[in-house]
CSV table of C-alpha atoms in Angstrom, one decimal:
chain,number,residue,atom,x,y,z
K,74,UNK,CA,-24.3,22.2,-3.3
K,75,UNK,CA,-23.1,20.1,-0.3
K,76,UNK,CA,-26.3,21.3,1.5
K,77,UNK,CA,-28.4,19.2,-0.9
K,78,UNK,CA,-27.4,15.9,0.6
K,79,UNK,CA,-30.3,14.1,2.3
K,80,UNK,CA,-30.4,13.8,6.2
K,81,UNK,CA,-31.0,10.1,6.0
K,82,UNK,CA,-28.7,8.8,3.3
K,83,UNK,CA,-25.2,9.4,2.1
K,84,UNK,CA,-22.9,7.4,-0.4
K,85,UNK,CA,-20.8,4.8,1.2
K,86,UNK,CA,-17.3,3.6,0.2
K,87,UNK,CA,-19.0,0.9,-2.0
K,88,UNK,CA,-21.5,3.2,-3.7
K,89,UNK,CA,-24.4,1.6,-1.8
K,90,UNK,CA,-26.8,3.8,0.3
K,91,UNK,CA,-26.8,3.2,4.0
K,92,UNK,CA,-28.9,4.8,6.8
K,93,UNK,CA,-26.9,7.3,8.8
K,94,UNK,CA,-27.0,6.9,12.5
K,95,UNK,CA,-26.0,10.5,13.4
K,96,UNK,CA,-25.6,13.9,11.8
K,97,UNK,CA,-22.0,14.1,13.2
K,98,UNK,CA,-20.5,11.6,10.6
K,99,UNK,CA,-22.1,13.6,7.8
K,100,UNK,CA,-20.8,16.8,9.1
K,101,UNK,CA,-17.3,15.3,9.3
K,102,UNK,CA,-17.7,14.3,5.6
K,103,UNK,CA,-18.8,17.7,4.7
K,104,UNK,CA,-15.8,19.3,6.3
K,105,UNK,CA,-13.4,16.7,4.8
K,106,UNK,CA,-14.8,17.2,1.3
K,107,UNK,CA,-14.8,21.0,1.7
K,108,UNK,CA,-11.2,20.7,2.7
K,109,UNK,CA,-10.3,18.6,-0.4
K,110,UNK,CA,-12.0,21.1,-2.7
K,111,UNK,CA,-10.1,24.0,-0.9
K,112,UNK,CA,-6.9,22.0,-1.3
K,113,UNK,CA,-7.6,21.5,-5.1
K,114,UNK,CA,-8.2,25.3,-5.4
K,115,UNK,CA,-4.9,25.9,-3.6
K,116,UNK,CA,-3.1,23.6,-6.0
K,117,UNK,CA,-4.4,25.6,-9.0
K,118,UNK,CA,-3.4,28.9,-7.6
K,119,UNK,CA,0.0,27.7,-6.4
K,120,UNK,CA,1.0,26.4,-9.9
K,121,UNK,CA,0.0,29.7,-11.5
K,122,UNK,CA,1.8,32.0,-8.9
K,123,UNK,CA,5.4,31.4,-9.9
K,124,UNK,CA,5.5,33.9,-12.8
K,125,UNK,CA,4.1,36.7,-10.6
K,126,UNK,CA,6.7,36.3,-7.9
K,127,UNK,CA,9.7,37.4,-9.9
K,128,UNK,CA,11.6,37.0,-13.0
K,129,UNK,CA,12.7,33.4,-12.5
K,130,UNK,CA,15.2,33.1,-15.3
K,131,UNK,CA,16.8,36.4,-14.5
K,132,UNK,CA,17.1,35.4,-10.9
K,133,UNK,CA,18.6,32.1,-11.9
K,134,UNK,CA,21.1,33.7,-14.2
K,135,UNK,CA,22.3,36.1,-11.5
K,136,UNK,CA,22.6,33.3,-9.0
K,137,UNK,CA,24.6,31.2,-11.5
K,138,UNK,CA,27.0,34.1,-12.2
K,139,UNK,CA,27.6,34.5,-8.5
K,140,UNK,CA,28.1,30.8,-8.0
K,141,UNK,CA,30.6,30.6,-10.8
K,142,UNK,CA,32.7,33.5,-9.6
K,143,UNK,CA,32.9,32.0,-6.0
K,144,UNK,CA,33.1,28.3,-6.7
K,145,UNK,CA,36.4,26.6,-5.9
K,146,UNK,CA,36.3,24.8,-9.3
K,147,UNK,CA,36.2,28.1,-11.0
K,148,UNK,CA,39.1,29.6,-9.0
K,149,UNK,CA,41.1,26.4,-9.7
K,150,UNK,CA,40.3,26.5,-13.4
K,151,UNK,CA,41.3,30.2,-13.5
K,152,UNK,CA,44.6,29.5,-11.8
K,153,UNK,CA,45.3,26.6,-14.1
K,154,UNK,CA,44.6,29.0,-17.1
K,155,UNK,CA,47.1,31.5,-15.7
K,156,UNK,CA,49.7,28.9,-15.3
K,157,UNK,CA,49.2,27.8,-18.8
K,158,UNK,CA,49.6,31.4,-20.0
K,159,UNK,CA,52.7,31.8,-17.9
K,160,UNK,CA,54.2,28.7,-19.5
K,161,UNK,CA,53.4,30.0,-22.9
K,162,UNK,CA,55.3,33.1,-22.1
K,163,UNK,CA,58.2,31.0,-21.0
K,164,UNK,CA,58.1,29.1,-24.1
K,165,UNK,CA,58.6,32.3,-26.1
K,166,UNK,CA,61.9,33.1,-24.3
K,167,UNK,CA,65.2,32.4,-26.0
K,168,UNK,CA,66.4,28.8,-25.8
K,169,UNK,CA,69.9,29.4,-24.8
K,170,UNK,CA,71.6,31.8,-22.3
K,171,UNK,CA,75.2,32.9,-22.7
K,172,UNK,CA,77.9,31.4,-20.4
K,173,UNK,CA,80.8,33.3,-18.7
K,174,UNK,CA,84.1,31.4,-18.3
K,175,UNK,CA,86.9,32.6,-16.1
K,176,UNK,CA,90.3,30.7,-16.2
K,177,UNK,CA,93.5,31.1,-14.4
K,178,UNK,CA,96.4,28.7,-14.9
K,179,UNK,CA,99.9,28.7,-13.3
K,180,UNK,CA,102.3,26.2,-14.7
K,181,UNK,CA,106.0,26.5,-14.4
K,182,UNK,CA,107.0,30.0,-15.0
K,183,UNK,CA,103.9,30.8,-17.1
K,184,UNK,CA,100.8,32.4,-15.8
K,185,UNK,CA,97.7,32.4,-17.8
K,186,UNK,CA,94.5,34.4,-17.1
K,187,UNK,CA,91.5,34.6,-19.5
K,188,UNK,CA,87.9,35.4,-19.5
K,189,UNK,CA,85.5,33.9,-22.0
K,190,UNK,CA,82.0,34.3,-23.2
K,191,UNK,CA,80.2,31.4,-25.0
K,192,UNK,CA,76.8,31.5,-26.7
K,193,UNK,CA,74.8,28.5,-28.2
K,194,UNK,CA,73.3,29.6,-31.5
K,195,UNK,CA,69.7,28.6,-32.3
K,196,UNK,CA,70.1,28.1,-36.1
K,197,UNK,CA,67.7,25.2,-36.2
K,198,UNK,CA,64.6,27.3,-35.1
K,199,UNK,CA,64.1,25.5,-31.8
K,200,UNK,CA,62.9,28.8,-30.2
K,201,UNK,CA,60.3,29.5,-32.9
K,202,UNK,CA,59.0,25.9,-32.6
K,203,UNK,CA,58.7,26.1,-28.9
K,204,UNK,CA,57.1,29.5,-29.0
K,205,UNK,CA,54.5,28.2,-31.4
K,206,UNK,CA,53.9,25.2,-29.1
K,207,UNK,CA,53.5,27.6,-26.2
K,208,UNK,CA,50.9,29.4,-28.2
K,209,UNK,CA,49.0,26.2,-29.0
K,210,UNK,CA,49.1,25.1,-25.4
K,211,UNK,CA,47.7,28.3,-24.3
K,212,UNK,CA,44.8,27.9,-26.7
K,213,UNK,CA,44.3,24.4,-25.4
K,214,UNK,CA,44.3,25.8,-21.8
K,215,UNK,CA,41.8,28.5,-22.7
K,216,UNK,CA,39.5,25.8,-24.4
K,217,UNK,CA,39.7,23.6,-21.3
K,218,UNK,CA,38.8,26.5,-19.2
K,219,UNK,CA,35.7,27.2,-21.4
K,220,UNK,CA,34.7,23.6,-21.2
K,221,UNK,CA,34.9,23.6,-17.4
K,222,UNK,CA,32.8,26.6,-17.3
K,223,UNK,CA,30.2,25.1,-19.7
K,224,UNK,CA,29.9,21.9,-17.7
K,225,UNK,CA,29.5,24.0,-14.5
K,226,UNK,CA,26.7,26.0,-16.2
K,227,UNK,CA,25.0,22.8,-17.3
K,228,UNK,CA,25.2,21.2,-14.0
K,229,UNK,CA,24.0,24.2,-12.2
K,230,UNK,CA,20.9,24.8,-14.3
K,231,UNK,CA,20.1,21.2,-14.2
K,232,UNK,CA,20.4,21.2,-10.4
K,233,UNK,CA,18.2,24.4,-10.2
K,234,UNK,CA,15.5,22.7,-12.4
K,235,UNK,CA,15.6,19.6,-10.2
K,236,UNK,CA,15.4,21.6,-7.0
K,237,UNK,CA,12.6,23.9,-8.1
K,238,UNK,CA,10.6,20.9,-9.4
K,239,UNK,CA,11.3,19.0,-6.2
K,240,UNK,CA,10.0,22.0,-4.1
K,241,UNK,CA,6.7,22.0,-5.9
K,242,UNK,CA,6.3,18.2,-5.6
K,243,UNK,CA,7.2,18.4,-1.9
K,244,UNK,CA,4.5,21.1,-1.3
K,245,UNK,CA,1.8,19.2,-3.2
K,246,UNK,CA,2.8,16.0,-1.5
K,247,UNK,CA,2.5,17.5,1.9
K,248,UNK,CA,-1.0,18.7,1.2
K,249,UNK,CA,-1.8,15.2,-0.1
K,250,UNK,CA,-0.6,13.6,3.1
K,251,UNK,CA,-2.8,16.0,5.2
K,252,UNK,CA,-5.8,15.2,3.1
K,253,UNK,CA,-5.1,11.4,3.3
K,254,UNK,CA,-4.7,11.6,7.1
K,255,UNK,CA,-8.0,13.4,7.6
K,256,UNK,CA,-9.8,10.9,5.4
K,257,UNK,CA,-8.2,8.1,7.3
K,258,UNK,CA,-9.3,9.5,10.7
K,259,UNK,CA,-12.9,9.9,9.4
K,260,UNK,CA,-12.8,6.3,8.0
K,261,UNK,CA,-11.8,5.1,11.5
K,262,UNK,CA,-14.7,6.9,13.1
K,263,UNK,CA,-17.1,5.6,10.4
K,264,UNK,CA,-15.9,2.0,11.0
K,265,UNK,CA,-16.4,2.4,14.8
K,266,UNK,CA,-19.9,3.6,14.1
K,267,UNK,CA,-20.7,0.6,11.8
K,268,UNK,CA,-21.2,2.8,8.8
K,269,UNK,CA,-18.5,1.2,6.6
K,270,UNK,CA,-16.9,-2.3,6.5
K,271,UNK,CA,-13.4,-3.2,7.4
K,272,UNK,CA,-12.2,-3.6,3.8
K,273,UNK,CA,-13.7,-0.1,3.0
K,274,UNK,CA,-11.8,1.4,6.0
K,275,UNK,CA,-8.6,-0.4,5.0
K,276,UNK,CA,-8.8,1.1,1.5
K,277,UNK,CA,-8.7,4.6,3.0
K,278,UNK,CA,-5.9,3.6,5.4
K,279,UNK,CA,-3.8,2.2,2.6
K,280,UNK,CA,-4.2,5.4,0.6
K,281,UNK,CA,-3.0,7.2,3.6
K,282,UNK,CA,0.0,5.0,4.1
K,283,UNK,CA,0.8,5.3,0.4
K,284,UNK,CA,0.8,9.1,0.5
K,285,UNK,CA,3.1,9.1,3.5
K,286,UNK,CA,5.6,6.7,1.8
K,287,UNK,CA,5.5,8.7,-1.5
K,288,UNK,CA,6.1,11.9,0.5
K,289,UNK,CA,9.2,10.3,2.0
K,290,UNK,CA,10.3,9.5,-1.5
K,291,UNK,CA,9.7,13.2,-2.7
K,292,UNK,CA,11.7,14.5,0.3
K,293,UNK,CA,14.6,12.1,-0.5
K,294,UNK,CA,14.5,13.5,-4.1
K,295,UNK,CA,14.5,17.0,-2.9
K,296,UNK,CA,17.5,16.3,-0.8
K,297,UNK,CA,19.3,14.7,-3.7
K,298,UNK,CA,18.4,17.9,-5.7
K,299,UNK,CA,19.9,20.1,-3.1
K,300,UNK,CA,23.1,18.1,-3.1
K,301,UNK,CA,23.3,18.4,-6.9
K,302,UNK,CA,23.0,22.1,-6.8
K,303,UNK,CA,25.3,22.5,-3.8
K,304,UNK,CA,28.0,20.6,-5.7
K,305,UNK,CA,27.6,23.2,-8.4
K,306,UNK,CA,27.9,26.0,-6.1
K,307,UNK,CA,24.2,26.8,-5.4
K,308,UNK,CA,23.6,27.9,-1.8
K,309,UNK,CA,19.9,27.8,-1.9
K,310,UNK,CA,17.0,25.9,-0.1
K,311,UNK,CA,13.6,24.9,-1.3
K,312,UNK,CA,12.2,28.1,-0.1
K,313,UNK,CA,14.7,30.4,-1.7
K,314,UNK,CA,15.4,28.8,-5.0
K,315,UNK,CA,14.2,30.6,-8.1
K,316,UNK,CA,11.0,29.0,-9.3
K,317,UNK,CA,10.5,27.7,-12.8
K,318,UNK,CA,8.6,29.8,-15.2
K,319,UNK,CA,5.1,28.8,-16.1
K,320,UNK,CA,5.6,29.2,-19.9
K,321,UNK,CA,7.6,26.5,-21.6
K,322,UNK,CA,11.0,27.4,-23.2
K,323,UNK,CA,11.1,28.0,-26.9
K,324,UNK,CA,10.9,25.1,-29.4
K,325,UNK,CA,14.3,23.6,-30.5
K,326,UNK,CA,15.8,24.5,-33.9
K,327,UNK,CA,15.4,22.1,-36.8
K,328,UNK,CA,17.7,19.0,-36.4
K,329,UNK,CA,19.3,19.8,-39.7
K,330,UNK,CA,20.5,23.1,-38.3
K,331,UNK,CA,22.5,21.5,-35.5
K,332,UNK,CA,26.3,22.3,-35.7
K,333,UNK,CA,28.8,20.9,-33.2
K,334,UNK,CA,31.8,22.6,-34.8
K,335,UNK,CA,32.2,25.2,-32.0
K,336,UNK,CA,31.2,23.1,-29.1
K,337,UNK,CA,33.6,23.4,-26.2
K,338,UNK,CA,34.5,19.6,-26.3
K,339,UNK,CA,35.3,19.8,-30.0
K,340,UNK,CA,37.4,23.0,-29.4
K,341,UNK,CA,39.4,21.2,-26.8
K,342,UNK,CA,39.9,18.3,-29.1
K,343,UNK,CA,40.9,20.5,-32.0
K,344,UNK,CA,43.4,22.4,-29.7
K,345,UNK,CA,44.8,19.1,-28.5
K,346,UNK,CA,45.5,18.1,-32.0
K,347,UNK,CA,47.1,21.4,-32.8
K,348,UNK,CA,49.3,21.1,-29.8
K,349,UNK,CA,50.3,17.6,-30.8
K,350,UNK,CA,51.4,18.8,-34.3
K,351,UNK,CA,53.5,21.5,-32.7
K,352,UNK,CA,55.2,18.9,-30.5
K,353,UNK,CA,56.2,17.1,-33.7
K,354,UNK,CA,57.9,20.3,-34.9
K,355,UNK,CA,59.6,20.7,-31.6
K,356,UNK,CA,60.9,17.2,-31.7
K,357,UNK,CA,62.0,17.6,-35.2
K,358,UNK,CA,63.9,20.8,-34.5
K,359,UNK,CA,65.5,19.1,-31.4
K,360,UNK,CA,67.2,16.5,-33.8
K,361,UNK,CA,69.3,19.2,-35.3
K,362,UNK,CA,72.3,20.2,-33.3
K,363,UNK,CA,73.2,23.9,-32.7
K,364,UNK,CA,76.8,25.2,-32.5
K,365,UNK,CA,78.2,27.0,-29.6
K,366,UNK,CA,80.5,30.1,-30.3
K,367,UNK,CA,83.1,31.0,-27.7
K,368,UNK,CA,85.2,34.2,-27.5
K,369,UNK,CA,88.2,34.3,-25.1
K,370,UNK,CA,90.6,37.0,-24.1
K,371,UNK,CA,93.2,37.5,-21.5
K,372,UNK,CA,97.0,37.6,-20.8
K,373,UNK,CA,99.8,35.2,-20.5
K,374,UNK,CA,102.9,36.1,-18.4
K,375,UNK,CA,105.9,33.9,-19.5
K,376,UNK,CA,108.4,35.8,-17.2
K,377,UNK,CA,109.7,38.1,-20.0
K,378,UNK,CA,106.5,40.1,-20.1
K,379,UNK,CA,102.8,39.9,-20.5
K,380,UNK,CA,101.2,39.2,-23.8
K,381,UNK,CA,97.6,39.4,-24.9
K,382,UNK,CA,95.7,36.3,-25.8
K,383,UNK,CA,92.6,36.2,-27.9
K,384,UNK,CA,90.8,33.1,-29.1
K,385,UNK,CA,87.7,32.0,-30.9
K,386,UNK,CA,86.2,28.6,-30.8
K,387,UNK,CA,83.2,26.7,-32.3
K,388,UNK,CA,81.8,23.5,-30.9
K,389,UNK,CA,79.1,21.3,-32.2
K,390,UNK,CA,77.4,18.4,-30.5
K,391,UNK,CA,77.3,15.2,-32.3
K,392,UNK,CA,74.0,13.3,-32.1
K,393,UNK,CA,75.6,10.0,-32.8
K,394,UNK,CA,74.7,7.7,-30.0
K,395,UNK,CA,71.2,9.3,-29.7
K,396,UNK,CA,69.7,11.0,-32.7
K,397,UNK,CA,66.3,11.6,-31.0
K,398,UNK,CA,64.4,9.9,-33.8
K,399,UNK,CA,62.2,7.9,-31.3
K,400,UNK,CA,61.0,11.2,-29.8
K,401,UNK,CA,59.9,12.4,-33.2
K,402,UNK,CA,58.1,9.2,-34.0
K,403,UNK,CA,56.3,9.2,-30.7
K,404,UNK,CA,55.2,12.9,-31.4
K,405,UNK,CA,53.8,11.8,-34.8
K,406,UNK,CA,51.9,8.9,-33.2
K,407,UNK,CA,50.4,11.4,-30.8
K,408,UNK,CA,49.1,13.5,-33.7
K,409,UNK,CA,47.5,10.4,-35.2
K,410,UNK,CA,45.8,9.6,-31.8
K,411,UNK,CA,44.7,13.3,-31.4
K,412,UNK,CA,43.3,13.3,-34.9
K,413,UNK,CA,41.3,10.0,-34.3
K,414,UNK,CA,40.1,11.3,-31.0
K,415,UNK,CA,38.9,14.5,-32.6
K,416,UNK,CA,36.8,12.5,-35.2
K,417,UNK,CA,35.5,10.3,-32.5
K,418,UNK,CA,34.6,13.2,-30.3
K,419,UNK,CA,32.8,15.0,-33.1
K,420,UNK,CA,30.7,11.8,-33.9
K,421,UNK,CA,29.8,11.4,-30.1
K,422,UNK,CA,28.8,15.1,-29.8
K,423,UNK,CA,26.7,15.0,-33.0
K,424,UNK,CA,24.9,12.0,-31.5
K,425,UNK,CA,24.5,13.8,-28.2
K,426,UNK,CA,23.0,16.8,-29.9
K,427,UNK,CA,20.5,14.6,-31.8
K,428,UNK,CA,19.5,12.8,-28.7
K,429,UNK,CA,19.2,16.0,-26.6
K,430,UNK,CA,17.1,17.6,-29.5
K,431,UNK,CA,14.8,14.5,-29.6
K,432,UNK,CA,14.4,14.5,-25.8
K,433,UNK,CA,13.6,18.1,-25.3
K,434,UNK,CA,11.2,18.1,-28.2
K,435,UNK,CA,9.4,15.1,-26.8
K,436,UNK,CA,9.3,16.6,-23.3
K,437,UNK,CA,8.1,20.1,-24.5
K,438,UNK,CA,5.4,18.5,-26.6
K,439,UNK,CA,4.3,16.4,-23.7
K,440,UNK,CA,4.2,19.3,-21.3
K,441,UNK,CA,2.2,21.5,-23.7
K,442,UNK,CA,-0.2,18.7,-24.2
K,443,UNK,CA,-0.6,18.2,-20.4
K,444,UNK,CA,-1.2,22.0,-20.0
K,445,UNK,CA,-3.8,22.1,-22.6
K,446,UNK,CA,-5.7,18.9,-21.4
K,447,UNK,CA,-8.9,19.5,-19.5
K,448,UNK,CA,-8.2,16.4,-17.3
K,449,UNK,CA,-5.4,18.4,-15.7
K,450,UNK,CA,-7.5,21.3,-14.7
K,451,UNK,CA,-7.7,20.6,-11.0
K,452,UNK,CA,-10.6,22.9,-10.3
K,453,UNK,CA,-12.7,21.6,-13.1
K,454,UNK,CA,-11.9,18.1,-12.2
K,455,UNK,CA,-12.5,18.5,-8.5
K,456,UNK,CA,-15.8,20.2,-9.2
K,457,UNK,CA,-17.0,17.5,-11.4
K,458,UNK,CA,-16.2,14.8,-8.9
K,459,UNK,CA,-18.0,16.8,-6.2
K,460,UNK,CA,-21.1,17.1,-8.3
K,461,UNK,CA,-21.2,13.3,-9.1
K,462,UNK,CA,-20.6,12.5,-5.4
K,463,UNK,CA,-23.3,14.8,-4.1
K,464,UNK,CA,-25.7,13.4,-6.7
K,465,UNK,CA,-25.1,9.9,-5.5
K,466,UNK,CA,-23.6,8.9,-8.9
K,467,UNK,CA,-20.2,8.3,-7.5
K,468,UNK,CA,-19.4,6.2,-4.4
K,469,UNK,CA,-17.2,7.5,-1.6
K,470,UNK,CA,-14.4,5.0,-2.4
K,471,UNK,CA,-14.5,6.0,-6.0
K,472,UNK,CA,-14.4,9.6,-5.0
K,473,UNK,CA,-11.3,9.1,-2.8
K,474,UNK,CA,-9.6,7.0,-5.6
K,475,UNK,CA,-10.4,9.6,-8.3
K,476,UNK,CA,-9.4,12.5,-6.1
K,477,UNK,CA,-6.1,10.7,-5.4
K,478,UNK,CA,-5.7,10.1,-9.1
K,479,UNK,CA,-6.2,13.9,-9.6
K,480,UNK,CA,-3.5,14.8,-7.1
K,481,UNK,CA,-1.2,12.2,-8.5
K,482,UNK,CA,-1.7,13.8,-11.9
K,483,UNK,CA,-0.8,17.2,-10.5
K,484,UNK,CA,2.4,15.7,-9.1
K,485,UNK,CA,3.2,14.0,-12.4
K,486,UNK,CA,2.6,17.3,-14.1
K,487,UNK,CA,5.1,19.1,-11.9
K,488,UNK,CA,7.6,16.2,-12.4
K,489,UNK,CA,7.1,16.5,-16.2
K,490,UNK,CA,7.8,20.2,-16.1
K,491,UNK,CA,11.0,19.7,-14.2
K,492,UNK,CA,12.3,17.2,-16.7
K,493,UNK,CA,11.3,19.4,-19.5
K,494,UNK,CA,13.5,22.2,-18.2
K,495,UNK,CA,16.3,19.7,-17.4
K,496,UNK,CA,16.1,18.5,-21.0
K,497,UNK,CA,16.0,22.1,-22.3
K,498,UNK,CA,19.3,22.8,-20.5
K,499,UNK,CA,20.8,19.6,-21.8
K,500,UNK,CA,19.8,20.6,-25.2
K,501,UNK,CA,21.3,24.1,-25.0
K,502,UNK,CA,24.6,22.5,-23.7
K,503,UNK,CA,24.6,19.8,-26.4
K,504,UNK,CA,24.3,22.5,-29.2
K,505,UNK,CA,26.7,25.0,-27.5
K,506,UNK,CA,24.2,27.7,-26.7
K,507,UNK,CA,24.0,27.5,-22.9
K,508,UNK,CA,26.8,29.8,-22.0
K,509,UNK,CA,25.3,32.5,-24.3
K,510,UNK,CA,21.8,31.9,-23.0
K,511,UNK,CA,23.1,32.3,-19.4
K,512,UNK,CA,25.0,35.5,-20.3
K,513,UNK,CA,28.3,34.0,-19.4
K,514,UNK,CA,29.9,34.0,-22.8
K,515,UNK,CA,31.7,37.3,-22.4
K,516,UNK,CA,32.6,36.8,-18.8
K,517,UNK,CA,35.9,35.5,-17.5
């Protein structure tokens, strides 16, 4: 098709026909346009090759599981959970230990030696209350651990989607820079030969400079994406990161089906409320004094002989100066605060789920529309532009601008795909399904 171009005329950057001075410039144009078409073909094949490389989602899940098991935040969360469990076991131990008392007294001619054993009696149920509080705090610790893991999973998957999308954009941007630089070199030679004007040459140079500047921005975005994933424990680069699947994720469930009852954040809030209620019980039981029973036995030597001494005593603390009422009132206010925070958290989580649902639905619809649009078919678009250009119906400047627009559209499509997957992971997290989807629900 390119061979149909006349030996005497060629479309200029303004769409006007100008006589060609040599066949060299035409040859350069031919090679440049051929390179552009080859690049467009490369774009089409690269966008369709991800699924054939490997199971992207399975690869990502395995990488996530490995990252969670080795990440310091996971180790810290696991240690904190074990500490909570140890404190729960401690809370189940008896409140009071026995006390051993030895006494020796020598006064005048009398000598007294006794041994005593005292034990405070938990008749107010302090041990039971503390044991229940320990169970509640253990449940709270387990809920907090699950929340930290859920947030880790969300951050990791969003970081992966950003990195995979950034990798595609960087590759496309690099090819765009190569094309822009080749066209700029050709424009310089054409301007030196007098075939194009200065403004026409500047148009191509500006397109090159814009491509270079936008590539720097893409590289900066890729660096930020690597940092995000590195913070979440991902030890991957642009070349080794699992790629995004070609097919979009499934459609979201109906908005009416959203339920935030079992979300990790709400489970934590509910556990905090339960622990606060148990602290009220502990504070109430602490207001009741417990008696102490003491048994003593020994001998007394009054000089005439030794006699056995046996004694029993009961003591009871008097909560007169401090009746611990303030502690109970403070615990009740903590319950009111936890209850209000639970309702507020539930309202916030429901709003977050609705927002995530709407965002993901919009992104998925936009991506499906982009995929089905003929205007996003790079091969078809580039072939149509080439036919118009060779037929003289499209000026060189228009060809350059429309080819640039085609490449920009490809980049926009990759960016849209990345945002769609990020919104999908946000949606799964917002409805409490991300751990299950990532196959981490049954893992420690």
